[in-house]
C-alpha positions as a LaTeX table, in Angstrom:
\begin{tabular}{lrrr}
\hline
Residue & $x$ (\AA) & $y$ (\AA) & $z$ (\AA) \\
\hline
Unk1 & $-0.64$ & 1.32 & 15.89 \\
Unk2 & $-4.05$ & 3.36 & 16.32 \\
Unk3 & $-2.09$ & 6.79 & 15.74 \\
Unk4 & $-0.44$ & 5.37 & 12.65 \\
Unk5 & $-3.59$ & 4.34 & 11.07 \\
Unk6 & $-5.30$ & 7.63 & 12.33 \\
Unk7 & $-2.68$ & 9.63 & 10.40 \\
Unk8 & $-2.52$ & 7.65 & 7.18 \\
Unk9 & $-6.16$ & 7.37 & 7.04 \\
Unk10 & $-6.90$ & 11.13 & 7.74 \\
Unk11 & $-4.60$ & 12.19 & 4.60 \\
Unk12 & $-6.17$ & 9.65 & 2.42 \\
Unk13 & $-9.88$ & 10.75 & 3.60 \\
Unk14 & $-9.08$ & 14.31 & 2.83 \\
Unk15 & $-7.77$ & 13.68 & $-0.54$ \\
Unk16 & $-10.76$ & 11.46 & $-1.66$ \\
Unk17 & $-13.20$ & 13.60 & $-0.04$ \\
Unk18 & $-11.59$ & 16.68 & $-2.04$ \\
Unk19 & $-12.18$ & 14.76 & $-5.29$ \\
Unk20 & $-15.89$ & 14.54 & $-4.41$ \\
Unk21 & $-16.28$ & 18.36 & $-3.79$ \\
Unk22 & $-14.12$ & 18.98 & $-6.94$ \\
Unk23 & $-16.71$ & 16.99 & $-9.04$ \\
Unk24 & $-19.48$ & 19.04 & $-7.91$ \\
Unk25 & $-17.98$ & 22.43 & $-7.80$ \\
Unk26 & $-17.42$ & 24.70 & $-10.60$ \\
Unk27 & $-19.23$ & 23.72 & $-13.73$ \\
Unk28 & $-22.44$ & 21.68 & $-13.33$ \\
Unk29 & $-21.00$ & 18.51 & $-14.62$ \\
Unk30 & $-23.59$ & 16.37 & $-13.29$ \\
Unk31 & $-26.13$ & 17.71 & $-15.49$ \\
Unk32 & $-23.91$ & 17.96 & $-18.38$ \\
Unk33 & $-25.71$ & 15.24 & $-20.73$ \\
Unk34 & $-24.40$ & 12.42 & $-18.51$ \\
Unk35 & $-26.54$ & 9.41 & $-18.25$ \\
Unk36 & $-28.23$ & 8.82 & $-14.88$ \\
Unk37 & $-25.45$ & 6.57 & $-13.68$ \\
Unk38 & $-22.85$ & 9.17 & $-14.31$ \\
Unk39 & $-24.40$ & 11.91 & $-11.92$ \\
Unk40 & $-22.07$ & 10.71 & $-9.25$ \\
Unk41 & $-18.43$ & 11.34 & $-9.19$ \\
Unk42 & $-16.50$ & 8.15 & $-10.30$ \\
Unk43 & $-13.32$ & 6.76 & $-8.81$ \\
Unk44 & $-10.88$ & 4.22 & $-10.05$ \\
Unk45 & $-8.68$ & 2.20 & $-7.82$ \\
Unk46 & $-7.23$ & $-1.19$ & $-7.55$ \\
Unk47 & $-8.29$ & $-4.43$ & $-5.57$ \\
Unk48 & $-4.84$ & $-4.25$ & $-3.70$ \\
Unk49 & $-5.17$ & $-1.12$ & $-1.96$ \\
Unk50 & $-4.82$ & $-0.41$ & 1.87 \\
Unk51 & $-8.14$ & $-0.10$ & 3.96 \\
Unk52 & $-6.95$ & 3.75 & 4.17 \\
Unk53 & $-8.17$ & 3.99 & 0.61 \\
Unk54 & $-10.30$ & 0.82 & 0.11 \\
Unk55 & $-12.70$ & 1.29 & 2.83 \\
Unk56 & $-13.23$ & 5.14 & 2.19 \\
Unk57 & $-14.31$ & 4.37 & $-1.22$ \\
Unk58 & $-16.40$ & 1.27 & $-0.29$ \\
Unk59 & $-18.18$ & 3.75 & 2.10 \\
Unk60 & $-18.67$ & 6.30 & $-0.71$ \\
Unk61 & $-20.35$ & 3.43 & $-2.80$ \\
Unk62 & $-22.54$ & 2.30 & $-0.08$ \\
Unk63 & $-23.72$ & 5.63 & 0.94 \\
Unk64 & $-24.36$ & 6.83 & $-2.79$ \\
Unk65 & $-21.71$ & 9.42 & $-2.70$ \\
Unk66 & $-19.66$ & 8.18 & $-5.46$ \\
Unk67 & $-19.46$ & 5.15 & $-7.86$ \\
Unk68 & $-16.17$ & 3.07 & $-7.57$ \\
Unk69 & $-14.44$ & 0.84 & $-9.97$ \\
Unk70 & $-11.94$ & $-1.79$ & $-8.23$ \\
Unk71 & $-9.77$ & $-2.61$ & $-10.95$ \\
Unk72 & $-8.26$ & $-6.15$ & $-10.58$ \\
Unk73 & $-4.79$ & $-6.79$ & $-10.52$ \\
Unk74 & $-3.11$ & $-9.31$ & $-12.75$ \\
Unk75 & $-2.06$ & $-12.57$ & $-11.26$ \\
Unk76 & 0.64 & $-12.80$ & $-13.83$ \\
Unk77 & 2.36 & $-9.45$ & $-12.62$ \\
Unk78 & 0.98 & $-8.87$ & $-9.10$ \\
Unk79 & $-0.06$ & $-5.44$ & $-10.18$ \\
Unk80 & $-2.80$ & $-3.64$ & $-12.04$ \\
Unk81 & $-2.42$ & $-3.27$ & $-15.90$ \\
Unk82 & $-2.26$ & 0.23 & $-17.08$ \\
Unk83 & $-4.91$ & $-0.65$ & $-20.07$ \\
Unk84 & $-7.25$ & $-1.94$ & $-17.50$ \\
Unk85 & $-7.31$ & 1.09 & $-15.57$ \\
Unk86 & $-7.33$ & 3.33 & $-18.81$ \\
Unk87 & $-10.46$ & 1.20 & $-19.79$ \\
Unk88 & $-12.37$ & 2.05 & $-16.63$ \\
Unk89 & $-12.23$ & 5.67 & $-17.27$ \\
Unk90 & $-15.80$ & 7.24 & $-17.81$ \\
Unk91 & $-16.96$ & 10.84 & $-18.38$ \\
Unk92 & $-17.52$ & 11.19 & $-14.68$ \\
Unk93 & $-14.15$ & 9.73 & $-13.56$ \\
Unk94 & $-12.77$ & 12.34 & $-11.10$ \\
Unk95 & $-9.80$ & 10.46 & $-9.57$ \\
Unk96 & $-7.52$ & 7.54 & $-10.01$ \\
Unk97 & $-5.98$ & 6.36 & $-6.67$ \\
Unk98 & $-3.48$ & 3.71 & $-6.96$ \\
Unk99 & $-0.84$ & 2.68 & $-4.38$ \\
Unk100 & 2.72 & 3.07 & $-5.24$ \\
Unk101 & 3.77 & $-0.18$ & $-3.77$ \\
Unk102 & 1.92 & $-2.96$ & $-2.04$ \\
Unk103 & 2.52 & $-3.29$ & 1.52 \\
Unk104 & 2.06 & $-7.00$ & 1.57 \\
Unk105 & 3.75 & $-8.30$ & $-1.55$ \\
Unk106 & 6.08 & $-5.20$ & $-1.81$ \\
Unk107 & 5.29 & $-5.36$ & $-5.76$ \\
Unk108 & 5.63 & $-1.65$ & $-7.26$ \\
Unk109 & 2.56 & $-0.70$ & $-9.25$ \\
Unk110 & 2.98 & 1.17 & $-12.82$ \\
Unk111 & 1.85 & 4.35 & $-11.48$ \\
Unk112 & 4.20 & 6.55 & $-13.57$ \\
Unk113 & 3.19 & 4.89 & $-16.87$ \\
Unk114 & $-0.60$ & 5.07 & $-15.73$ \\
Unk115 & $-0.53$ & 8.97 & $-14.86$ \\
Unk116 & 1.47 & 9.81 & $-18.12$ \\
Unk117 & $-1.45$ & 8.16 & $-20.17$ \\
Unk118 & $-4.24$ & 9.82 & $-18.12$ \\
Unk119 & $-2.60$ & 13.20 & $-18.50$ \\
Unk120 & $-2.84$ & 12.68 & $-22.11$ \\
Unk121 & $-6.61$ & 11.95 & $-21.74$ \\
Unk122 & $-6.98$ & 14.85 & $-19.59$ \\
Unk123 & $-5.88$ & 17.38 & $-22.44$ \\
Unk124 & $-9.22$ & 16.34 & $-24.37$ \\
Unk125 & $-11.73$ & 16.63 & $-21.59$ \\
Unk126 & $-12.74$ & 20.15 & $-21.92$ \\
Unk127 & $-16.30$ & 20.32 & $-20.53$ \\
Unk128 & $-16.02$ & 17.17 & $-18.11$ \\
Unk129 & $-13.73$ & 17.10 & $-15.26$ \\
Unk130 & $-10.10$ & 16.38 & $-15.58$ \\
Unk131 & $-9.04$ & 13.23 & $-13.69$ \\
Unk132 & $-7.17$ & 13.95 & $-10.46$ \\
Unk133 & $-4.33$ & 11.60 & $-9.72$ \\
Unk134 & $-3.53$ & 10.14 & $-6.10$ \\
Unk135 & $-0.84$ & 7.48 & $-5.08$ \\
Unk136 & $-0.34$ & 6.44 & $-1.54$ \\
Unk137 & 3.28 & 6.19 & $-1.27$ \\
Unk138 & 3.54 & 5.03 & 2.31 \\
Unk139 & 5.14 & 1.91 & 1.67 \\
Unk140 & 7.59 & 3.12 & $-1.01$ \\
Unk141 & 9.07 & 6.16 & 0.84 \\
Unk142 & 12.53 & 5.12 & 2.20 \\
Unk143 & 12.95 & 1.93 & 0.10 \\
Unk144 & 13.12 & 3.35 & $-3.45$ \\
Unk145 & 13.52 & 6.80 & $-5.08$ \\
Unk146 & 10.07 & 8.68 & $-5.01$ \\
Unk147 & 9.66 & 12.02 & $-6.95$ \\
Unk148 & 6.18 & 13.63 & $-7.28$ \\
Unk149 & 7.55 & 15.21 & $-10.45$ \\
Unk150 & 8.58 & 12.02 & $-11.97$ \\
Unk151 & 5.46 & 10.28 & $-11.15$ \\
Unk152 & 3.20 & 13.18 & $-12.31$ \\
Unk153 & 0.89 & 12.78 & $-9.16$ \\
Unk154 & $-1.37$ & 15.61 & $-8.02$ \\
Unk155 & $-1.59$ & 14.08 & $-4.62$ \\
Unk156 & 0.70 & 11.88 & $-2.69$ \\
Unk157 & 0.49 & 10.43 & 0.84 \\
Unk158 & 3.23 & 9.48 & 3.12 \\
Unk159 & 3.50 & 8.45 & 6.82 \\
Unk160 & 6.68 & 8.87 & 9.00 \\
Unk161 & 6.88 & 5.38 & 10.77 \\
Unk162 & 7.57 & 3.70 & 7.28 \\
Unk163 & 10.99 & 5.54 & 7.01 \\
Unk164 & 12.25 & 5.76 & 10.65 \\
Unk165 & 10.14 & 9.03 & 11.43 \\
Unk166 & 7.61 & 9.69 & 14.18 \\
Unk167 & 4.07 & 8.10 & 13.66 \\
Unk168 & 2.53 & 11.22 & 11.93 \\
Unk169 & 1.57 & 11.61 & 7.98 \\
Unk170 & 1.67 & 14.19 & 5.43 \\
Unk171 & 0.18 & 14.64 & 1.96 \\
Unk172 & 1.69 & 16.33 & $-1.10$ \\
Unk173 & $-0.70$ & 18.38 & $-3.17$ \\
Unk174 & 0.55 & 19.85 & $-6.49$ \\
Unk175 & 0.64 & 23.77 & $-6.45$ \\
Unk176 & $-1.37$ & 23.88 & $-3.32$ \\
Unk177 & $-3.15$ & 26.90 & $-2.87$ \\
Unk178 & $-2.42$ & 28.49 & $-6.29$ \\
Unk179 & $-4.10$ & 26.02 & $-8.65$ \\
Unk180 & $-7.99$ & 25.41 & $-8.93$ \\
Unk181 & $-7.01$ & 22.35 & $-11.24$ \\
Unk182 & $-5.76$ & 20.60 & $-8.22$ \\
Unk183 & $-7.65$ & 21.68 & $-5.12$ \\
Unk184 & $-7.69$ & 20.61 & $-1.51$ \\
Unk185 & $-10.68$ & 21.14 & 0.67 \\
Unk186 & $-10.75$ & 20.88 & 4.36 \\
Unk187 & $-12.82$ & 18.07 & 6.10 \\
Unk188 & $-12.93$ & 19.90 & 9.40 \\
Unk189 & $-13.34$ & 23.63 & 10.45 \\
Unk190 & $-12.13$ & 25.54 & 13.33 \\
Unk191 & $-8.81$ & 27.24 & 13.94 \\
Unk192 & $-6.69$ & 28.72 & 11.01 \\
Unk193 & $-3.89$ & 26.14 & 11.49 \\
Unk194 & $-2.21$ & 24.76 & 8.26 \\
Unk195 & $-3.77$ & 27.37 & 6.13 \\
Unk196 & $-7.16$ & 26.55 & 7.47 \\
Unk197 & $-6.78$ & 23.15 & 5.68 \\
Unk198 & $-6.86$ & 21.33 & 8.94 \\
Unk199 & $-7.58$ & 22.74 & 12.27 \\
Unk200 & $-5.80$ & 21.87 & 15.53 \\
Unk201 & $-2.59$ & 22.90 & 17.14 \\
Unk202 & 0.41 & 21.41 & 15.12 \\
Unk203 & 2.55 & 18.76 & 16.74 \\
Unk204 & 5.71 & 20.71 & 16.06 \\
Unk205 & 8.07 & 18.13 & 17.53 \\
Unk206 & 6.43 & 15.46 & 15.31 \\
Unk207 & 6.53 & 17.58 & 12.38 \\
Unk208 & 10.31 & 18.43 & 12.78 \\
Unk209 & 10.87 & 14.53 & 13.01 \\
Unk210 & 9.08 & 13.82 & 9.99 \\
Unk211 & 11.09 & 16.70 & 8.20 \\
Unk212 & 14.45 & 15.04 & 9.49 \\
Unk213 & 13.46 & 11.51 & 8.61 \\
Unk214 & 12.71 & 12.82 & 4.96 \\
Unk215 & 16.06 & 14.60 & 4.78 \\
Unk216 & 17.75 & 11.49 & 5.67 \\
Unk217 & 15.80 & 9.67 & 3.05 \\
Unk218 & 16.74 & 12.15 & 0.32 \\
Unk219 & 20.57 & 12.07 & 1.19 \\
Unk220 & 20.91 & 8.52 & 1.63 \\
Unk221 & 18.08 & 6.53 & $-0.49$ \\
Unk222 & 20.73 & 4.85 & $-2.78$ \\
Unk223 & 22.47 & 3.50 & 0.22 \\
Unk224 & 19.57 & 2.39 & 2.02 \\
Unk225 & 18.08 & 0.66 & $-1.09$ \\
Unk226 & 21.25 & $-1.20$ & $-1.98$ \\
Unk227 & 21.67 & $-2.34$ & 1.62 \\
Unk228 & 17.92 & $-3.53$ & 2.17 \\
Unk229 & 18.02 & $-5.39$ & $-1.18$ \\
Unk230 & 21.32 & $-7.24$ & $-0.56$ \\
Unk231 & 19.97 & $-8.45$ & 2.88 \\
Unk232 & 16.59 & $-9.37$ & 1.61 \\
Unk233 & 18.00 & $-11.42$ & $-1.13$ \\
Unk234 & 20.25 & $-13.18$ & 1.33 \\
Unk235 & 17.12 & $-13.83$ & 3.40 \\
Unk236 & 15.36 & $-15.32$ & 0.66 \\
Unk237 & 18.54 & $-17.43$ & $-0.51$ \\
Unk238 & 18.79 & $-18.77$ & 3.19 \\
Unk239 & 14.90 & $-19.80$ & 3.46 \\
Unk240 & 15.27 & $-21.46$ & $-0.07$ \\
Unk241 & 18.27 & $-23.35$ & 1.15 \\
Unk242 & 16.73 & $-24.19$ & 4.52 \\
Unk243 & 13.03 & $-25.12$ & 3.37 \\
Unk244 & 13.64 & $-26.06$ & $-0.32$ \\
Unk245 & 10.43 & $-26.81$ & $-2.01$ \\
Unk246 & 8.47 & $-26.33$ & 0.91 \\
Unk247 & 8.63 & $-22.66$ & 0.78 \\
Unk248 & 6.54 & $-20.33$ & $-1.58$ \\
Unk249 & 7.47 & $-16.73$ & $-2.27$ \\
Unk250 & 4.35 & $-14.75$ & $-2.67$ \\
Unk251 & 5.76 & $-11.65$ & $-3.95$ \\
Unk252 & 7.81 & $-12.98$ & $-6.73$ \\
Unk253 & 5.48 & $-12.89$ & $-9.46$ \\
Unk254 & 6.77 & $-12.65$ & $-13.04$ \\
Unk255 & 9.42 & $-10.14$ & $-13.75$ \\
Unk256 & 7.76 & $-7.29$ & $-11.43$ \\
Unk257 & 9.88 & $-5.06$ & $-9.32$ \\
Unk258 & 9.55 & $-5.05$ & $-5.68$ \\
Unk259 & 10.70 & $-2.60$ & $-2.85$ \\
Unk260 & 13.66 & $-3.99$ & $-1.52$ \\
Unk261 & 12.73 & $-4.69$ & 2.07 \\
Unk262 & 9.83 & $-6.96$ & 1.68 \\
Unk263 & 9.59 & $-10.88$ & 1.47 \\
Unk264 & 6.24 & $-12.41$ & 1.61 \\
Unk265 & 6.44 & $-16.12$ & 1.99 \\
Unk266 & 4.65 & $-19.18$ & 2.99 \\
Unk267 & 5.96 & $-22.28$ & 4.77 \\
Unk268 & 4.09 & $-25.50$ & 3.15 \\
Unk269 & 5.76 & $-28.04$ & 5.45 \\
Unk270 & 3.42 & $-27.56$ & 8.26 \\
Unk271 & $-0.34$ & $-27.50$ & 8.11 \\
Unk272 & $-1.10$ & $-24.23$ & 10.08 \\
Unk273 & $-1.43$ & $-20.66$ & 9.72 \\
Unk274 & 1.37 & $-18.12$ & 9.50 \\
Unk275 & 0.33 & $-16.58$ & 12.65 \\
Unk276 & 0.71 & $-19.91$ & 14.49 \\
Unk277 & 4.28 & $-20.23$ & 13.15 \\
Unk278 & 5.22 & $-16.98$ & 14.45 \\
Unk279 & 3.76 & $-17.91$ & 17.80 \\
Unk280 & 6.30 & $-20.53$ & 18.22 \\
Unk281 & 9.21 & $-18.31$ & 17.22 \\
Unk282 & 11.42 & $-16.93$ & 19.86 \\
Unk283 & 13.08 & $-13.88$ & 18.16 \\
Unk284 & 11.36 & $-13.36$ & 14.85 \\
Unk285 & 8.59 & $-10.54$ & 15.09 \\
Unk286 & 6.48 & $-10.41$ & 11.64 \\
Unk287 & 3.18 & $-10.04$ & 10.37 \\
Unk288 & 0.82 & $-12.25$ & 8.34 \\
Unk289 & $-0.42$ & $-9.34$ & 6.30 \\
Unk290 & $-0.91$ & $-5.71$ & 6.86 \\
Unk291 & 0.82 & $-4.83$ & 10.04 \\
Unk292 & $-1.82$ & $-2.44$ & 11.38 \\
Unk293 & $-4.61$ & $-5.29$ & 11.23 \\
Unk294 & $-5.01$ & $-8.40$ & 13.41 \\
Unk295 & $-5.49$ & $-11.07$ & 10.89 \\
Unk296 & $-6.70$ & $-14.68$ & 11.57 \\
Unk297 & $-7.54$ & $-15.23$ & 7.88 \\
Unk298 & $-5.93$ & $-15.31$ & 4.53 \\
Unk299 & $-4.95$ & $-12.06$ & 3.23 \\
Unk300 & $-7.25$ & $-10.60$ & 0.63 \\
Unk301 & $-4.48$ & $-9.11$ & $-1.24$ \\
Unk302 & $-3.13$ & $-12.71$ & $-1.68$ \\
Unk303 & $-6.15$ & $-14.05$ & $-2.67$ \\
Unk304 & $-6.83$ & $-11.25$ & $-4.90$ \\
Unk305 & $-3.61$ & $-12.32$ & $-6.84$ \\
Unk306 & $-5.07$ & $-15.77$ & $-7.27$ \\
Unk307 & $-2.76$ & $-17.25$ & $-4.66$ \\
Unk308 & $-4.31$ & $-20.53$ & $-3.42$ \\
Unk309 & $-6.08$ & $-20.15$ & $-0.11$ \\
Unk310 & $-4.11$ & $-22.88$ & 1.59 \\
Unk311 & $-0.85$ & $-21.11$ & 0.65 \\
Unk312 & $-2.40$ & $-17.60$ & 1.63 \\
Unk313 & $-3.42$ & $-18.80$ & 5.00 \\
Unk314 & 0.40 & $-19.86$ & 5.70 \\
Unk315 & 1.87 & $-16.49$ & 4.54 \\
Unk316 & 4.31 & $-14.57$ & 6.74 \\
Unk317 & 5.41 & $-11.11$ & 5.71 \\
Unk318 & 9.08 & $-10.51$ & 6.64 \\
Unk319 & 10.85 & $-7.05$ & 6.37 \\
Unk320 & 14.45 & $-5.92$ & 6.79 \\
Unk321 & 15.62 & $-2.54$ & 7.53 \\
Unk322 & 18.57 & $-0.23$ & 7.16 \\
Unk323 & 20.66 & $-1.90$ & 10.14 \\
Unk324 & 19.55 & $-5.46$ & 9.45 \\
Unk325 & 22.59 & $-7.75$ & 9.16 \\
Unk326 & 23.23 & $-11.26$ & 7.58 \\
Unk327 & 23.79 & $-12.53$ & 11.33 \\
Unk328 & 20.13 & $-11.21$ & 11.86 \\
Unk329 & 18.98 & $-13.07$ & 8.95 \\
Unk330 & 20.85 & $-16.21$ & 10.11 \\
Unk331 & 19.23 & $-15.95$ & 13.44 \\
Unk332 & 15.73 & $-15.30$ & 12.03 \\
Unk333 & 15.94 & $-18.33$ & 9.56 \\
Unk334 & 17.06 & $-20.61$ & 12.47 \\
Unk335 & 14.09 & $-19.25$ & 14.63 \\
Unk336 & 11.66 & $-20.04$ & 11.64 \\
Unk337 & 13.26 & $-23.57$ & 11.45 \\
Unk338 & 12.89 & $-24.53$ & 15.12 \\
Unk339 & 9.45 & $-23.11$ & 15.11 \\
Unk340 & 8.31 & $-25.39$ & 12.33 \\
Unk341 & 10.31 & $-28.27$ & 14.01 \\
Unk342 & 8.32 & $-27.60$ & 17.30 \\
Unk343 & 5.00 & $-27.52$ & 15.38 \\
Unk344 & 5.84 & $-30.80$ & 13.47 \\
Unk345 & 6.91 & $-32.53$ & 16.76 \\
Unk346 & 3.66 & $-31.59$ & 18.37 \\
Unk347 & 1.47 & $-32.86$ & 15.50 \\
Unk348 & 3.50 & $-36.09$ & 15.63 \\
Unk349 & 2.77 & $-36.61$ & 19.21 \\
Unk350 & $-0.80$ & $-35.81$ & 18.72 \\
Unk351 & $-1.18$ & $-38.34$ & 15.87 \\
Unk352 & 0.53 & $-40.81$ & 17.96 \\
Unk353 & $-2.01$ & $-40.24$ & 20.82 \\
Unk354 & $-4.88$ & $-40.69$ & 18.40 \\
Unk355 & $-3.35$ & $-44.00$ & 17.25 \\
Unk356 & $-3.13$ & $-45.27$ & 20.71 \\
\hline
\end{tabular}
């Protein structure tokens, strides 16, 4: 997992650092009549972001590099509200970074509508920096159609392993190299590879693999989307039939749309964490939160959505794929059922021993 994190973190780091340099370049915005608190570049993001964005911005704030507003998501929708993001804009706002789809709940964020609103605001920002627009689309690529033109993004981040490619990432930059309005600055210096934006010999094989994976997604996204949604819905129907009122689907919030592969649920019939349930499974391999983090605590994402801590502690994130079948789902549900039965049996024995 380390390489996966490295490539995704590197791309987002590069974009976020670019926004800081962008704010300080060109006109001397920091002395353009701003109040003292506006001397720093200001970022807007959500409280649902992956650590690849969240931790970078927290570091900026701690080191006095930038100020950051973490807009809370609405527990009624599972996503940030566009009006809340717009209300957070300041004269010194240099970038808005909102993920396209959450990696734990699968809920799709209203990025397109948000970016359209910000572009209208940008037209009136004559003497202060225009707001750059970034979305981390790592979780969405390969599950739903994604178009940078349709979203109106200046920057977009992807990582190959999320859509059956190699563990390497890439970033999209609007009009790269030909537009001062959407710049890209290197974080490291050395060789002249990748037009001097990122030094180091290119990994040709992995780049070719990423390109081929992207091609397959472009050609087959509708088919992939339909299949995953059908299988995911079957999974949730089978789980509901098996566990009844003792299951809670954490990604089903209001009428919000989800990417088609993700099912985040909590089994309430056993008083133990999701990771303990998984440890009793023979076949199911899943995570209890972000897959690239070891977690023995309730997911901060679920807690941010006002999901009760006891429910969040029991959460399990299940994902289906392009080749997942209904037979696979039946096997997985039966595996979870026997895992619950094992835990219940063990707890019953423990209670009996205590009585004796």
